[in-house]
Short mmCIF file of C-alpha atoms in Angstrom, two decimals:
data_model
loop_
_atom_site.label_atom_id
_atom_site.label_comp_id
_atom_site.label_asym_id
_atom_site.label_seq_id
_atom_site.Cartn_x
_atom_site.Cartn_y
_atom_site.Cartn_z
CA ALA D 1 -77.14 -19.96 -21.56
CA LEU D 2 -77.80 -23.26 -19.86
CA SER D 3 -80.00 -23.25 -16.82
CA SER D 4 -79.24 -25.25 -13.70
CA VAL D 5 -82.98 -25.98 -13.39
CA VAL D 6 -84.83 -28.41 -15.68
CA THR D 7 -88.37 -27.43 -16.52
CA GLU D 8 -91.29 -29.50 -17.79
CA LYS D 9 -90.79 -27.80 -21.16
CA ASP D 10 -87.14 -28.97 -21.19
CA ALA D 11 -88.22 -32.55 -20.47
CA GLU D 12 -90.83 -32.46 -23.24
CA ALA D 13 -88.23 -31.11 -25.68
CA ALA D 14 -85.82 -33.92 -24.71
CA ILE D 15 -88.54 -36.54 -25.23
CA GLU D 16 -89.44 -35.06 -28.64
CA LEU D 17 -85.78 -35.07 -29.65
CA MET D 18 -85.40 -38.71 -28.60
CA LEU D 19 -88.55 -39.75 -30.50
CA PHE D 20 -87.36 -37.85 -33.58
CA MET D 21 -84.00 -39.66 -33.52
CA LEU D 22 -85.63 -43.06 -32.95
CA ARG D 23 -87.88 -42.47 -35.96
CA LYS D 24 -84.83 -41.57 -38.05
CA VAL D 25 -82.48 -44.39 -37.05
CA GLY D 26 -84.46 -46.94 -35.04
CA MET D 27 -87.63 -47.53 -37.04
CA ASP D 28 -88.16 -50.93 -38.65
CA VAL D 29 -89.72 -49.97 -41.98
CA LYS D 30 -91.28 -53.41 -42.36
CA THR D 31 -93.08 -53.46 -38.99
CA GLN D 32 -93.33 -49.68 -38.46
CA ALA D 33 -92.18 -50.19 -34.87
CA PHE D 34 -89.22 -48.83 -32.94
CA ASP D 35 -86.43 -51.38 -32.97
CA ILE D 36 -83.32 -50.65 -30.91
CA ASP D 37 -81.62 -53.59 -32.67
CA ILE D 38 -81.26 -51.40 -35.75
CA ILE D 39 -79.10 -49.00 -33.77
CA MET D 40 -77.16 -51.77 -32.01
CA THR D 41 -76.63 -54.22 -34.91
CA GLY D 42 -77.47 -52.30 -38.06
CA GLN D 43 -80.46 -54.44 -38.93
CA PRO D 44 -83.95 -54.85 -37.53
CA LYS D 45 -84.84 -57.79 -35.32
CA SER D 46 -87.49 -58.85 -37.83
CA LYS D 47 -84.81 -59.26 -40.51
CA ARG D 48 -82.48 -61.10 -38.13
CA ASP D 49 -85.34 -63.45 -37.24
CA ARG D 50 -85.99 -64.13 -40.94
CA ILE D 51 -82.29 -64.86 -41.50
CA LEU D 52 -82.30 -67.27 -38.55
CA LYS D 53 -85.31 -69.08 -40.05
CA ILE D 54 -83.38 -69.59 -43.29
CA ILE D 55 -80.37 -70.88 -41.33
CA ASP D 56 -82.66 -73.27 -39.41
CA LEU D 57 -84.19 -74.45 -42.70
CA ILE D 58 -80.74 -75.13 -44.17
CA THR D 59 -79.71 -77.03 -41.02
CA GLU D 60 -82.89 -79.10 -41.13
CA MET D 61 -82.48 -79.91 -44.83
CA ILE D 62 -78.85 -80.95 -44.35
CA LYS D 63 -79.86 -83.24 -41.48
CA GLU D 64 -82.62 -84.73 -43.66
CA ASN D 65 -79.91 -85.41 -46.25
CA ASN D 66 -77.69 -87.34 -43.80
CA ASN D 67 -75.40 -84.32 -43.28
CA GLU D 68 -74.50 -84.28 -46.96
CA PRO D 69 -74.48 -81.16 -49.15
CA ILE D 70 -77.89 -79.99 -50.35
CA ARG D 71 -78.89 -78.25 -53.55
CA LYS D 72 -79.00 -74.49 -53.16
CA GLU D 73 -82.03 -74.41 -55.46
CA ASP D 74 -83.90 -76.85 -53.17
CA VAL D 75 -83.36 -74.48 -50.23
CA ILE D 76 -84.61 -71.54 -52.28
CA GLN D 77 -87.68 -73.46 -53.45
CA ARG D 78 -88.60 -74.67 -49.97
CA ALA D 79 -88.07 -71.22 -48.47
CA THR D 80 -90.28 -69.59 -51.10
CA THR D 81 -93.07 -72.06 -50.28
CA LEU D 82 -92.74 -70.80 -46.69
CA GLY D 83 -93.28 -67.22 -47.86
CA PHE D 84 -89.72 -65.96 -48.29
CA GLU D 85 -88.76 -63.97 -51.36
CA ARG D 86 -86.31 -65.72 -53.65
CA SER D 87 -83.94 -62.72 -53.72
CA PHE D 88 -83.87 -62.58 -49.90
CA VAL D 89 -82.97 -66.29 -49.63
CA GLU D 90 -80.27 -65.93 -52.28
CA LYS D 91 -78.75 -62.97 -50.39
CA VAL D 92 -78.80 -64.88 -47.09
CA ILE D 93 -77.07 -67.87 -48.68
CA GLU D 94 -74.49 -65.58 -50.30
CA ARG D 95 -73.77 -63.81 -47.00
CA LEU D 96 -73.45 -67.13 -45.18
CA GLN D 97 -70.97 -68.28 -47.82
CA ASP D 98 -69.03 -65.01 -47.58
CA SER D 99 -68.82 -65.37 -43.79
CA GLY D 100 -67.70 -69.00 -44.05
CA GLU D 101 -70.79 -70.43 -42.36
CA LEU D 102 -71.69 -72.21 -45.60
CA ILE D 103 -69.39 -73.77 -48.15
CA GLU D 104 -70.09 -74.86 -51.70
CA PRO D 105 -68.28 -78.22 -51.98
CA LYS D 106 -69.50 -78.58 -55.56
CA PRO D 107 -71.30 -76.15 -57.84
CA GLY D 108 -74.90 -75.53 -56.77
CA TYR D 109 -74.60 -77.44 -53.48
CA ILE D 110 -74.14 -76.02 -49.98
CA LEU D 111 -73.11 -77.40 -46.61
CA LYS D 112 -72.86 -75.75 -43.21
CA THR D 113 -69.38 -75.60 -41.75
CA ILE D 114 -70.74 -75.85 -38.19
CA MET D 115 -73.83 -77.85 -37.34
#
């Protein structure tokens, strides 16, 4: 039966339960830190930050190219020199194309739809 009085033991059990759940669903495996963003958005903040860096890189490269399409391979190469894994950059570009944020006006070239 439930008690109308909360004990210290009850509070400790609640804290343990919360920590257990955070470890299960809110732990960023890359940083080994609790990340509430995983629960709220489905991905850790560290990954979102890396995606934003790729988007910023693409924006910068397009501006350097007078707002003309840039070679997808050039983005991948520059990103890998900055420490990103090729497969990660390829996935980001693919997701941005799927969402309509990037278009491929000609094979192998990309352009942002909104600058």
